[in-house]
XYZ file of C-alpha atoms in Angstrom:
753
model
C -81.135 -17.256 -154.039
C -77.147 -17.895 -152.480
C -76.395 -16.592 -149.296
C -73.985 -17.605 -146.395
C -74.681 -18.960 -142.888
C -75.771 -15.952 -139.987
C -76.094 -18.111 -137.029
C -78.604 -20.850 -135.645
C -81.771 -20.197 -133.878
C -82.563 -23.592 -132.802
C -81.490 -25.863 -131.861
C -79.161 -23.886 -128.862
C -75.416 -24.334 -128.903
C -74.722 -28.296 -127.064
C -78.053 -29.365 -128.587
C -79.727 -31.280 -130.572
C -83.174 -31.641 -132.406
C -84.008 -35.073 -131.819
C -85.729 -35.154 -135.609
C -82.728 -32.265 -137.418
C -85.024 -30.475 -137.667
C -83.227 -26.604 -138.017
C -83.820 -22.532 -137.331
C -81.104 -20.686 -139.470
C -80.973 -17.582 -139.945
C -79.183 -17.029 -143.599
C -77.234 -13.283 -145.084
C -78.762 -13.200 -148.859
C -76.254 -12.543 -151.216
C -78.846 -12.307 -154.891
C -80.739 -9.257 -155.996
C -83.848 -9.545 -156.012
C -83.105 -8.635 -160.291
C -81.283 -12.005 -160.025
C -84.075 -13.843 -157.939
C -87.660 -13.225 -157.490
C -87.227 -15.223 -153.683
C -85.211 -12.175 -152.420
C -87.790 -10.248 -151.174
C -89.034 -9.445 -148.220
C -92.653 -9.367 -147.269
C -92.539 -5.192 -148.267
C -91.026 -5.969 -151.165
C -87.760 -4.646 -150.678
C -84.289 -6.257 -151.876
C -82.927 -8.736 -149.227
C -79.559 -8.354 -150.593
C -76.873 -8.083 -147.289
C -79.793 -8.249 -145.245
C -80.198 -11.588 -142.954
C -83.777 -13.789 -142.853
C -84.823 -17.070 -141.205
C -84.971 -20.413 -142.731
C -86.408 -23.122 -141.610
C -86.174 -26.860 -142.715
C -83.808 -30.246 -141.921
C -80.426 -30.875 -141.488
C -79.833 -27.160 -142.842
C -76.081 -26.130 -142.438
C -74.933 -24.212 -139.932
C -71.149 -23.723 -141.630
C -70.346 -19.917 -142.299
C -67.859 -20.628 -144.542
C -69.276 -21.827 -147.444
C -71.686 -20.087 -149.974
C -75.000 -22.116 -150.224
C -78.031 -21.996 -152.989
C -80.891 -22.117 -150.987
C -84.572 -22.515 -152.646
C -87.997 -22.916 -151.277
C -90.902 -20.949 -150.243
C -91.709 -17.857 -147.910
C -93.970 -18.812 -145.365
C -95.128 -16.206 -141.961
C -93.849 -17.660 -138.628
C -96.076 -16.929 -134.897
C -92.413 -16.540 -133.835
C -89.944 -15.917 -136.374
C -92.435 -14.395 -138.964
C -91.384 -14.510 -142.445
C -89.258 -17.384 -142.697
C -88.127 -19.079 -145.564
C -89.122 -22.645 -145.986
C -86.331 -24.441 -147.624
C -87.083 -27.375 -149.407
C -83.594 -27.540 -151.588
C -80.355 -26.271 -150.606
C -76.937 -26.960 -152.415
C -72.977 -26.316 -151.636
C -71.575 -23.293 -153.600
C -68.308 -24.586 -153.825
C -65.450 -22.978 -156.385
C -62.967 -25.579 -157.172
C -59.674 -24.476 -156.695
C -57.440 -24.597 -153.717
C -59.498 -21.718 -152.005
C -63.008 -23.088 -152.235
C -62.647 -26.773 -151.748
C -60.052 -26.070 -148.505
C -62.850 -23.448 -147.000
C -65.477 -26.563 -148.291
C -63.436 -29.435 -146.562
C -62.625 -27.398 -143.245
C -66.072 -25.729 -142.674
C -67.978 -28.446 -140.117
C -69.861 -29.646 -143.072
C -67.635 -33.194 -142.573
C -67.723 -34.602 -139.452
C -64.450 -35.987 -138.316
C -61.829 -33.772 -140.794
C -59.783 -31.005 -138.777
C -57.610 -29.170 -141.121
C -54.436 -31.500 -141.231
C -55.906 -34.187 -142.941
C -58.198 -31.773 -145.422
C -55.018 -30.073 -145.973
C -53.275 -33.682 -147.131
C -56.097 -34.724 -148.898
C -56.303 -31.657 -150.975
C -52.510 -32.500 -151.812
C -53.358 -35.660 -152.766
C -55.886 -34.896 -155.034
C -55.748 -31.305 -156.137
C -58.582 -29.662 -157.541
C -59.774 -33.108 -158.330
C -61.118 -33.506 -154.436
C -64.480 -33.544 -154.368
C -64.854 -36.137 -158.158
C -63.181 -38.255 -155.774
C -65.269 -37.700 -153.127
C -68.184 -38.304 -155.027
C -66.993 -41.575 -157.129
C -64.076 -43.293 -156.242
C -63.787 -42.505 -151.797
C -61.435 -45.864 -151.355
C -59.332 -43.703 -152.254
C -59.095 -41.195 -149.119
C -57.223 -44.238 -147.660
C -53.739 -43.234 -150.894
C -53.653 -40.214 -147.826
C -50.928 -40.781 -145.116
C -52.943 -41.141 -141.966
C -56.294 -42.070 -143.427
C -57.222 -45.857 -142.638
C -60.654 -47.484 -143.519
C -62.514 -45.941 -140.134
C -61.545 -42.986 -140.799
C -62.437 -42.479 -144.413
C -65.588 -44.364 -144.068
C -66.453 -41.483 -141.121
C -65.658 -39.385 -143.878
C -67.883 -40.531 -146.763
C -70.428 -41.690 -144.666
C -70.620 -37.631 -143.360
C -69.418 -36.102 -146.766
C -72.325 -38.416 -148.402
C -74.975 -36.715 -145.894
C -75.023 -33.469 -147.322
C -74.189 -34.368 -150.762
C -75.664 -36.833 -152.360
C -78.450 -38.073 -149.760
C -79.530 -34.701 -148.990
C -82.988 -35.466 -151.270
C -83.814 -38.713 -148.941
C -83.007 -36.365 -146.227
C -85.094 -33.908 -146.927
C -87.817 -36.490 -147.587
C -87.164 -38.594 -144.394
C -86.232 -36.168 -141.754
C -90.033 -34.957 -141.538
C -91.085 -38.141 -140.541
C -88.293 -38.600 -138.107
C -85.475 -40.060 -139.552
C -82.247 -39.271 -138.700
C -79.844 -38.449 -141.431
C -77.984 -41.785 -141.104
C -80.752 -43.519 -141.934
C -80.988 -41.737 -145.238
C -77.511 -41.656 -145.928
C -77.914 -45.903 -145.687
C -80.659 -45.870 -147.812
C -78.428 -43.496 -149.969
C -75.533 -46.058 -150.230
C -77.159 -48.814 -151.063
C -79.829 -47.176 -153.726
C -77.270 -44.247 -154.700
C -79.473 -41.530 -157.756
C -82.397 -44.050 -157.656
C -83.151 -43.562 -153.426
C -84.776 -40.376 -153.262
C -87.268 -41.849 -155.886
C -87.621 -45.346 -154.231
C -89.074 -43.888 -151.470
C -91.864 -41.874 -152.874
C -92.721 -44.383 -155.519
C -91.424 -47.867 -153.339
C -91.007 -46.926 -149.830
C -92.170 -50.979 -148.475
C -89.113 -52.224 -150.813
C -86.648 -50.787 -147.844
C -88.458 -52.932 -145.180
C -86.869 -55.771 -146.316
C -83.669 -55.012 -146.090
C -84.299 -53.413 -142.741
C -84.174 -49.843 -143.540
C -87.276 -48.786 -142.208
C -89.829 -49.869 -140.308
C -93.309 -50.696 -142.114
C -94.729 -47.764 -140.140
C -92.557 -45.689 -141.537
C -92.607 -47.047 -144.743
C -96.714 -46.296 -144.733
C -96.595 -43.433 -144.068
C -94.549 -42.689 -146.548
C -96.808 -44.183 -148.647
C -99.314 -41.954 -147.535
C -97.398 -39.241 -147.879
C -97.022 -39.324 -151.516
C -101.117 -41.330 -151.966
C -99.737 -44.481 -153.516
C -102.510 -47.894 -153.011
C -103.063 -48.774 -149.491
C -104.318 -52.251 -151.125
C -100.981 -52.804 -153.335
C -99.164 -55.701 -153.212
C -96.080 -54.198 -152.064
C -97.328 -53.074 -148.954
C -99.070 -55.726 -148.493
C -95.686 -57.876 -148.921
C -94.481 -55.428 -145.866
C -96.538 -55.865 -143.835
C -97.152 -59.748 -144.210
C -93.047 -59.479 -143.461
C -93.112 -57.156 -141.284
C -95.266 -59.322 -138.915
C -92.633 -62.268 -138.922
C -89.790 -59.899 -137.655
C -92.212 -58.634 -134.864
C -92.444 -62.475 -134.696
C -89.096 -62.514 -134.181
C -87.952 -60.066 -132.659
C -90.933 -58.364 -130.682
C -93.874 -55.421 -131.324
C -96.709 -54.116 -131.328
C -98.601 -57.047 -133.014
C -96.159 -59.611 -130.106
C -96.606 -58.045 -127.133
C -96.734 -60.657 -124.734
C -93.795 -62.887 -126.602
C -91.542 -62.492 -129.297
C -88.466 -65.240 -130.351
C -90.432 -66.916 -132.402
C -89.019 -68.588 -135.191
C -92.243 -68.964 -136.973
C -95.751 -68.685 -136.538
C -99.263 -70.322 -137.339
C -100.068 -69.563 -140.728
C -103.839 -68.574 -139.265
C -102.383 -65.883 -136.693
C -100.340 -64.235 -139.465
C -103.136 -63.330 -141.860
C -105.442 -62.087 -139.428
C -102.454 -59.685 -137.354
C -101.186 -58.561 -141.197
C -104.606 -58.056 -141.959
C -105.051 -56.137 -138.468
C -102.167 -54.132 -138.926
C -103.229 -53.432 -142.709
C -106.121 -51.926 -141.826
C -107.561 -51.124 -144.875
C -111.314 -53.656 -145.971
C -110.138 -53.204 -149.263
C -107.358 -55.806 -147.958
C -109.007 -59.543 -148.057
C -108.457 -62.645 -147.305
C -107.952 -64.502 -150.693
C -105.331 -60.600 -151.219
C -103.441 -62.214 -148.808
C -102.871 -65.613 -149.608
C -102.279 -65.194 -153.216
C -99.758 -62.776 -151.616
C -98.661 -65.226 -149.489
C -98.189 -67.589 -151.718
C -96.813 -65.178 -154.041
C -93.917 -64.480 -151.037
C -93.150 -68.146 -150.893
C -92.452 -68.429 -154.790
C -89.488 -65.629 -154.027
C -88.398 -67.527 -151.591
C -89.457 -64.437 -148.745
C -91.426 -67.007 -146.832
C -91.252 -70.333 -146.508
C -94.578 -72.201 -145.824
C -94.436 -76.135 -143.912
C -96.966 -78.184 -141.349
C -95.607 -79.017 -138.181
C -94.020 -82.182 -139.104
C -95.932 -83.680 -135.775
C -99.651 -81.408 -135.302
C -100.037 -80.875 -139.616
C -100.552 -77.435 -137.857
C -99.308 -75.372 -140.928
C -96.628 -72.554 -139.824
C -94.862 -69.772 -141.926
C -90.833 -68.611 -141.520
C -89.064 -66.048 -142.690
C -86.876 -67.939 -145.855
C -83.358 -66.654 -144.439
C -85.028 -68.474 -140.477
C -86.473 -71.234 -141.669
C -82.620 -72.084 -143.683
C -80.842 -71.259 -140.439
C -83.448 -74.307 -138.554
C -83.259 -76.515 -141.322
C -78.987 -75.874 -141.396
C -78.573 -75.577 -137.546
C -80.189 -79.201 -137.030
C -78.456 -81.045 -139.648
C -74.637 -79.699 -138.331
C -75.922 -80.315 -134.593
C -76.821 -83.900 -136.491
C -73.705 -84.115 -138.460
C -71.275 -83.512 -135.485
C -73.565 -86.324 -133.170
C -72.062 -88.462 -136.121
C -68.977 -87.803 -137.015
C -66.676 -87.152 -133.706
C -64.659 -90.339 -132.234
C -64.857 -91.055 -128.998
C -61.617 -91.155 -126.200
C -59.352 -93.871 -126.485
C -58.212 -93.144 -122.028
C -59.985 -94.140 -119.444
C -62.419 -91.143 -118.312
C -63.163 -92.308 -114.871
C -59.527 -93.169 -114.147
C -57.836 -90.090 -114.921
C -60.848 -88.390 -112.365
C -60.355 -89.998 -109.734
C -56.305 -88.745 -110.467
C -57.255 -85.400 -110.919
C -59.529 -85.484 -107.380
C -56.388 -86.210 -106.130
C -53.979 -84.474 -107.721
C -56.233 -81.225 -106.664
C -57.386 -82.491 -103.468
C -60.772 -82.292 -104.397
C -63.608 -84.909 -104.486
C -66.200 -84.351 -107.570
C -69.899 -85.027 -106.106
C -72.197 -87.745 -108.165
C -73.675 -85.708 -110.235
C -70.749 -83.303 -110.335
C -68.315 -86.676 -111.926
C -71.764 -88.052 -114.238
C -71.500 -84.131 -115.882
C -67.480 -84.155 -116.800
C -67.731 -88.309 -117.508
C -71.233 -87.075 -120.441
C -68.591 -84.128 -121.324
C -65.710 -86.058 -122.082
C -67.129 -89.115 -123.247
C -70.241 -87.480 -125.781
C -69.146 -85.980 -129.252
C -71.554 -83.444 -128.521
C -73.052 -83.235 -124.843
C -74.893 -80.244 -122.890
C -74.466 -79.983 -118.999
C -77.153 -77.623 -117.166
C -77.281 -75.889 -113.363
C -78.145 -73.006 -112.178
C -74.917 -70.877 -109.770
C -73.834 -72.923 -107.427
C -73.879 -76.435 -108.800
C -70.156 -76.488 -109.774
C -70.499 -76.139 -113.620
C -67.398 -74.133 -113.329
C -65.235 -77.114 -111.855
C -66.380 -79.453 -114.325
C -65.344 -76.663 -116.934
C -61.869 -76.823 -115.174
C -62.035 -80.903 -115.250
C -62.920 -81.613 -118.432
C -60.203 -79.341 -120.616
C -57.223 -80.715 -118.156
C -57.579 -83.963 -118.616
C -59.157 -83.832 -122.299
C -54.974 -81.563 -122.604
C -53.104 -84.258 -120.412
C -54.219 -87.131 -122.413
C -54.014 -85.334 -125.581
C -51.012 -83.244 -125.476
C -51.376 -81.300 -129.302
C -54.477 -80.920 -128.826
C -56.589 -77.552 -129.805
C -58.683 -76.357 -127.325
C -61.474 -73.349 -127.442
C -62.950 -71.700 -124.879
C -65.610 -69.588 -125.986
C -69.011 -67.355 -125.105
C -71.935 -65.471 -127.086
C -70.823 -61.856 -125.204
C -67.529 -60.715 -124.259
C -68.536 -60.416 -120.583
C -68.693 -64.386 -119.960
C -65.411 -64.327 -122.372
C -63.777 -63.279 -119.367
C -65.846 -64.364 -116.360
C -64.706 -67.093 -118.614
C -61.156 -66.519 -118.447
C -61.377 -65.797 -114.220
C -62.108 -68.471 -112.871
C -60.738 -71.097 -115.965
C -57.769 -69.028 -115.768
C -57.545 -69.789 -119.719
C -58.156 -67.626 -122.536
C -61.919 -67.380 -123.759
C -62.848 -65.742 -126.421
C -66.648 -64.506 -128.046
C -68.053 -66.950 -130.271
C -68.241 -63.420 -132.817
C -64.744 -63.319 -131.712
C -63.072 -67.032 -132.893
C -65.979 -67.225 -136.229
C -64.452 -63.632 -137.215
C -67.990 -62.840 -137.316
C -69.561 -60.130 -138.771
C -73.684 -59.545 -140.199
C -75.042 -58.035 -142.825
C -78.277 -55.891 -142.795
C -80.596 -58.338 -142.443
C -78.403 -59.811 -139.273
C -77.212 -62.938 -140.888
C -73.406 -63.549 -140.363
C -71.198 -63.695 -143.161
C -68.358 -65.767 -143.972
C -66.979 -67.451 -140.940
C -63.910 -68.860 -139.871
C -63.145 -73.233 -140.049
C -63.029 -73.722 -135.899
C -59.841 -75.811 -136.137
C -59.743 -77.609 -132.929
C -60.211 -80.472 -130.993
C -62.607 -79.407 -127.952
C -64.932 -76.937 -128.120
C -66.327 -75.872 -124.682
C -69.371 -73.067 -124.664
C -70.005 -71.531 -121.652
C -73.589 -69.799 -121.104
C -75.415 -71.823 -124.223
C -78.842 -70.109 -123.094
C -77.393 -66.890 -125.365
C -77.333 -68.340 -128.358
C -79.904 -67.779 -130.709
C -81.115 -69.445 -133.775
C -78.751 -67.331 -136.438
C -75.736 -67.172 -134.436
C -76.600 -70.956 -133.391
C -75.671 -72.420 -136.792
C -72.829 -70.315 -138.193
C -71.294 -71.136 -134.890
C -72.207 -75.335 -135.299
C -71.468 -75.035 -139.323
C -68.067 -74.382 -138.637
C -66.938 -77.042 -136.632
C -64.888 -79.198 -138.414
C -65.265 -83.160 -138.827
C -64.316 -84.924 -135.446
C -64.344 -81.916 -132.818
C -65.586 -82.755 -129.636
C -68.260 -79.909 -128.265
C -69.670 -79.244 -124.253
C -72.554 -77.152 -124.559
C -73.041 -75.077 -121.081
C -75.670 -73.224 -119.669
C -78.580 -72.908 -116.976
C -82.151 -73.921 -118.790
C -83.661 -71.761 -116.524
C -82.621 -68.146 -117.420
C -84.018 -66.466 -119.966
C -83.669 -67.542 -123.386
C -81.229 -65.604 -126.195
C -82.664 -62.055 -127.183
C -82.225 -62.798 -131.133
C -85.287 -65.815 -132.030
C -84.844 -69.250 -130.811
C -84.658 -71.487 -127.830
C -81.496 -72.956 -128.749
C -80.808 -74.878 -125.819
C -84.634 -76.003 -124.753
C -84.707 -77.181 -127.848
C -81.251 -79.037 -128.236
C -82.492 -80.808 -124.440
C -86.063 -81.551 -125.807
C -85.123 -83.204 -128.595
C -83.080 -86.401 -126.988
C -80.803 -86.675 -129.328
C -77.825 -84.577 -127.505
C -76.147 -86.310 -123.844
C -77.095 -83.975 -121.548
C -75.786 -83.440 -118.313
C -78.430 -81.123 -114.937
C -77.157 -80.219 -111.840
C -79.557 -79.381 -109.655
C -77.557 -79.369 -106.228
C -75.850 -76.853 -105.108
C -72.219 -76.680 -103.450
C -71.521 -73.120 -103.540
C -70.535 -72.025 -99.630
C -71.497 -74.965 -98.476
C -74.973 -74.323 -99.100
C -75.174 -70.645 -97.298
C -75.686 -68.284 -100.111
C -79.140 -67.054 -99.662
C -79.130 -66.487 -103.416
C -78.498 -70.027 -104.492
C -80.315 -71.521 -102.301
C -83.437 -69.352 -103.469
C -82.652 -69.323 -106.728
C -83.189 -72.900 -106.545
C -86.305 -72.422 -104.905
C -87.271 -70.483 -107.462
C -86.842 -72.690 -110.000
C -89.328 -75.413 -108.153
C -91.869 -72.494 -107.863
C -91.620 -71.915 -104.862
C -92.348 -68.475 -104.058
C -91.577 -68.219 -99.780
C -87.960 -67.610 -99.786
C -85.249 -66.840 -97.441
C -83.904 -63.425 -96.779
C -81.112 -62.283 -94.780
C -77.417 -60.156 -95.181
C -77.210 -61.281 -98.575
C -80.786 -61.487 -100.357
C -82.796 -58.177 -99.340
C -86.180 -57.020 -100.359
C -87.155 -53.595 -99.984
C -90.935 -52.314 -100.659
C -91.664 -49.929 -102.741
C -94.902 -47.449 -103.068
C -94.261 -46.461 -106.318
C -92.346 -46.598 -109.690
C -90.370 -42.789 -108.124
C -90.367 -44.453 -105.181
C -88.425 -47.069 -106.285
C -85.989 -45.048 -108.474
C -85.197 -43.790 -105.729
C -84.317 -46.542 -102.851
C -82.517 -47.825 -106.538
C -80.284 -44.625 -106.913
C -79.897 -44.478 -102.667
C -78.796 -48.418 -102.439
C -76.950 -47.837 -105.708
C -74.122 -44.998 -103.849
C -74.545 -47.460 -100.721
C -73.199 -50.554 -103.062
C -70.734 -48.478 -105.108
C -68.986 -47.078 -101.902
C -69.302 -50.547 -100.483
C -67.457 -52.333 -103.888
C -66.822 -50.056 -106.518
C -68.878 -49.541 -109.327
C -67.505 -51.768 -111.631
C -69.859 -54.770 -109.426
C -72.466 -53.131 -109.319
C -75.676 -52.802 -111.318
C -79.267 -51.987 -111.334
C -81.422 -54.404 -113.628
C -84.813 -52.993 -114.793
C -87.131 -54.963 -117.335
C -87.513 -52.387 -119.771
C -85.703 -49.986 -121.179
C -88.234 -47.051 -121.701
C -87.499 -44.101 -119.578
C -91.905 -43.861 -119.504
C -91.145 -44.950 -115.826
C -89.142 -43.482 -112.882
C -87.147 -47.196 -113.191
C -86.918 -47.929 -116.811
C -82.662 -48.088 -117.626
C -83.165 -45.178 -119.709
C -84.562 -43.230 -117.059
C -82.022 -44.387 -114.223
C -78.881 -43.734 -116.795
C -80.300 -40.474 -116.618
C -81.190 -39.619 -112.770
C -77.707 -41.736 -111.598
C -74.968 -40.368 -114.518
C -74.613 -37.237 -113.165
C -74.560 -38.068 -110.239
C -71.647 -40.659 -110.089
C -69.599 -38.776 -112.954
C -70.815 -35.049 -112.609
C -69.991 -32.260 -115.426
C -66.395 -29.956 -114.571
C -64.457 -28.278 -116.621
C -61.767 -30.360 -116.828
C -64.047 -33.237 -118.293
C -64.733 -33.255 -122.222
C -68.496 -33.616 -123.869
C -69.585 -34.844 -126.783
C -72.902 -34.736 -128.154
C -74.314 -37.335 -129.452
C -77.230 -38.830 -130.820
C -78.907 -36.712 -128.247
C -77.127 -37.229 -125.426
C -74.053 -36.105 -124.015
C -71.438 -38.214 -123.171
C -68.419 -37.386 -120.796
C -64.965 -38.670 -119.706
C -65.196 -40.726 -117.299
C -68.926 -41.760 -118.222
C -69.439 -46.280 -117.559
C -71.665 -47.457 -121.316
C -72.090 -50.230 -123.140
C -71.956 -51.804 -126.517
C -75.094 -51.952 -127.349
C -74.536 -53.692 -131.243
C -71.709 -56.108 -131.747
C -69.170 -54.899 -133.961
C -65.323 -56.325 -134.095
C -63.808 -57.204 -130.963
C -66.883 -55.335 -129.224
C -69.621 -57.441 -128.153
C -73.062 -56.844 -127.423
C -73.064 -56.020 -123.754
C -69.549 -55.061 -123.120
C -68.767 -52.893 -120.833
C -66.418 -49.771 -120.754
C -65.338 -46.398 -119.401
C -64.686 -43.388 -122.084
C -61.165 -42.937 -121.168
C -61.036 -39.535 -122.947
C -63.059 -37.580 -125.609
C -60.261 -35.711 -128.070
C -61.032 -33.338 -130.704
C -63.518 -30.417 -131.442
C -66.908 -30.131 -132.512
C -66.294 -31.086 -136.096
C -64.357 -33.582 -135.795
C -64.593 -35.157 -131.682
C -63.575 -38.845 -131.083
C -64.661 -41.168 -128.173
C -61.659 -43.502 -126.672
C -63.700 -46.070 -125.031
C -61.261 -48.775 -122.688
C -63.460 -52.254 -122.251
C -60.596 -54.056 -120.916
C -58.366 -56.589 -122.332
C -56.589 -53.909 -123.577
C -59.853 -53.308 -126.178
C -59.384 -49.759 -126.576
C -61.459 -48.195 -129.328
C -61.762 -45.243 -130.916
C -65.925 -43.848 -131.774
C -66.552 -41.345 -134.025
C -69.314 -38.846 -133.183
C -71.267 -41.401 -136.153
C -70.177 -44.305 -134.157
C -72.084 -43.790 -130.502
C -75.350 -44.888 -131.981
C -74.140 -48.383 -130.811
C -73.125 -46.559 -127.524
C -75.689 -46.094 -124.257
C -74.681 -45.716 -120.533
C -74.272 -48.891 -118.316
C -75.084 -48.064 -115.087
C -78.420 -49.699 -115.064
C -79.602 -52.041 -117.957
C -82.502 -54.843 -118.276
C -82.132 -58.079 -117.513
C -81.990 -59.361 -120.579
C -78.752 -57.337 -121.154
C -77.202 -58.619 -118.418
C -77.195 -62.082 -119.340
C -73.877 -63.907 -118.740
C -72.568 -61.838 -116.576
C -71.609 -61.486 -112.548
C -71.857 -57.787 -110.402
C -70.956 -58.323 -106.330
C -74.060 -56.316 -105.752
C -77.236 -56.630 -108.197
C -80.104 -54.181 -107.340
C -82.906 -55.456 -109.384
C -87.256 -53.546 -109.638
C -89.888 -55.863 -109.635
C -93.415 -54.338 -110.246
C -96.822 -54.829 -110.457
C -97.341 -52.667 -113.248
C -94.295 -54.667 -115.422
C -97.083 -57.108 -116.205
C -96.453 -59.019 -119.644
C -93.002 -59.340 -117.438
C -93.369 -61.060 -114.007
C -91.707 -64.599 -115.979
C -89.802 -66.767 -113.676
C -86.732 -67.114 -116.362
C -86.703 -63.018 -115.889
C -86.713 -62.768 -111.753
C -83.902 -66.183 -111.967
C -81.939 -64.028 -114.474
C -81.530 -61.103 -112.190
C -81.174 -62.760 -109.422
C -78.271 -65.211 -110.339
C -76.362 -62.255 -111.708
C -75.179 -61.656 -108.192
C -72.344 -63.603 -106.515
C -72.513 -61.507 -102.953
C -75.692 -59.657 -102.642
C -79.069 -59.154 -104.568
C -81.386 -56.246 -103.294
C -85.162 -56.800 -104.826
C -86.657 -53.334 -104.502
C -91.008 -52.900 -105.512
C -93.589 -55.078 -104.896
C -92.941 -58.664 -103.116
C -96.537 -59.706 -105.379
C -95.344 -58.969 -108.173
C -92.265 -61.331 -107.620
C -94.557 -63.943 -106.055
C -96.176 -63.663 -109.224
C -93.318 -63.749 -111.498
C -92.409 -66.798 -109.613
C -95.819 -68.555 -110.221
C -95.724 -67.738 -113.636
C -93.592 -70.420 -115.767
C -93.410 -70.735 -119.479
C -96.942 -71.724 -120.145
C -97.824 -73.181 -123.965
C -99.070 -70.461 -124.832
C -96.027 -68.537 -123.820
C -93.492 -70.922 -125.464
C -91.288 -70.088 -128.744
C -91.895 -71.593 -131.675
C -88.807 -73.581 -133.509
C -89.383 -76.562 -135.049
C -85.471 -77.248 -133.815
C -85.915 -79.815 -131.275
C -88.361 -82.373 -133.985
C -86.009 -81.499 -136.912
C -82.760 -82.506 -135.157
C -85.274 -85.964 -133.649
C -85.931 -86.512 -137.384
C -82.783 -86.584 -138.941
C -80.958 -88.324 -136.583
C -83.576 -90.665 -137.610
C -83.138 -90.566 -141.225
C -79.203 -90.565 -141.110
C -79.876 -93.808 -138.858
C -81.425 -95.189 -141.419
C -79.506 -94.735 -143.726
C -76.317 -95.759 -142.341
């Protein structure tokens, strides 16, 4: 039947449904003689009357007529209610109809002015253009690519993707994910969701759990090859990124074949799937280059990788070995140049610092590793200054994995530094694989915070370095490994094919810094720490008490040094506890930046963002890196076309439409992992016995070393002691063969040279 929207009953204004479910009051525009659906519970004609309908992602625009299909049901609160199965816009293809549709609010990011310009350009063909050739929108004055993508994403969600939305919404999958599925599979998207949902797991469009729920809903076989393949692939994804099958460790590039079989069978959870069947599926996956099955070169134990991951490891190893064998030795006396610079800057290097500078300047590829206060910044300055003096025309690149680490590099050296992503002009595809990297045409490259480099970024980085380039890798081997899979720094050091200079002595503030001294003690597994003005421990009775203390100390610290120089760190993001990052952010954001009539707000992905909010980018995009922190300086537009202006510093001011805000979170508190590459004057760190599997030395060490002036640890001292005592045992190490591959490749090249 045809109808128009009267009002939205649920969710209430300013709120957002977590799964897209809504209840809407419609007015019927169809007589019962024309559509049997237009009959109320008493058999009366509904024409001109209001009725309630429920469904997922129902429209809210009042100016458009809709064709609604479904069935009547009884609701305990709302009475006789239409269960919506399908809904279509009834748009008259003339100026009035098209303009009404475009400005109805259904298409986010499209206001009257832009709609008028679109219709003026394309006339009555506007909807055809939107359906078949949307890139032509960029022919309209004022519409750039990002604006075009915003319009089309929203348009697609309400037209071509509606069937996919209706299939996925009951499972709690947001409409933007349905749009991505539709954009990939177009008119086959709905059919694939219903008949081959496990295919969506391989492009990371659906998790195995969601695909399995779809499979059960449409009564597909529990023992199908597609289901087995998806489950087995999911286990490898979990090994890389974490998940229920890998609660203790993650970041593995590969896992033992036997473990893969066992975990896959548990995940599939049906007697219909035997080990024989899994082995047949595994062989098929290997033939299709979905996985790589290979024995360990030394132990001969059989391991399995995702094929793309195995390729990344092999290509990274090959590129590293190529760097070692193809660069040139310096044409100047390194030690003489060090002595001259010491005289020039009136500073004498300590013996191990001198050795590090020599290592960096004399070797094709080198690693310099050390903790806070050991002089890494001084060494960077010596290396680049001496190199530039003797190679005046040389091109030097300073870079780091994150924007904050790059900015720290700039602040400490006075030389411009870039993120690795920016230097390579990188964008990752849906698989997280970097494509079309630019060649790094530099003579010297110095990379800081190398411990944050995962295997995929490492492969792309090392492959993009031109022949003859000298590379110096700087990092702290005691920090947490990368968020992504691999243990690049640890494996390069373990391989012994790359020259390594280790810095163990603390020089910061003439060894008066308790932060530097205690971090050194922690590295050695010593848990009897020195406490004082800059290294404080405050006991907490429970989670709630810890959260209360953290908020108190945070407010005091903000008043003392300013909000930019303070951070709250927690091992976990989850808001199941009061000190989870999500919980802390929800508590503190309205205290730090309370709502006022003068501050505009934007509702996006269940969060209310406000002008003045301190926020963090959670995914690398364009110039903004994962972990970069900025402020929402302005929110412009109305509910149908809102844009948040976020200033990340360094003249990086970015516009975010509501659909872009999925990658934005508050940044008053953050996880220890997300804090890597950052420094703050004051760090407030929570550690509790309940953090259990996270209580590791490298986690506590990373948290403590984010502070420049003061560390405040809140929680259980027993948990801190446990963390310091718990180093990385063999069973906790990430499975990777990078070190052994580097050894074998170097030996092979030496034999064939």
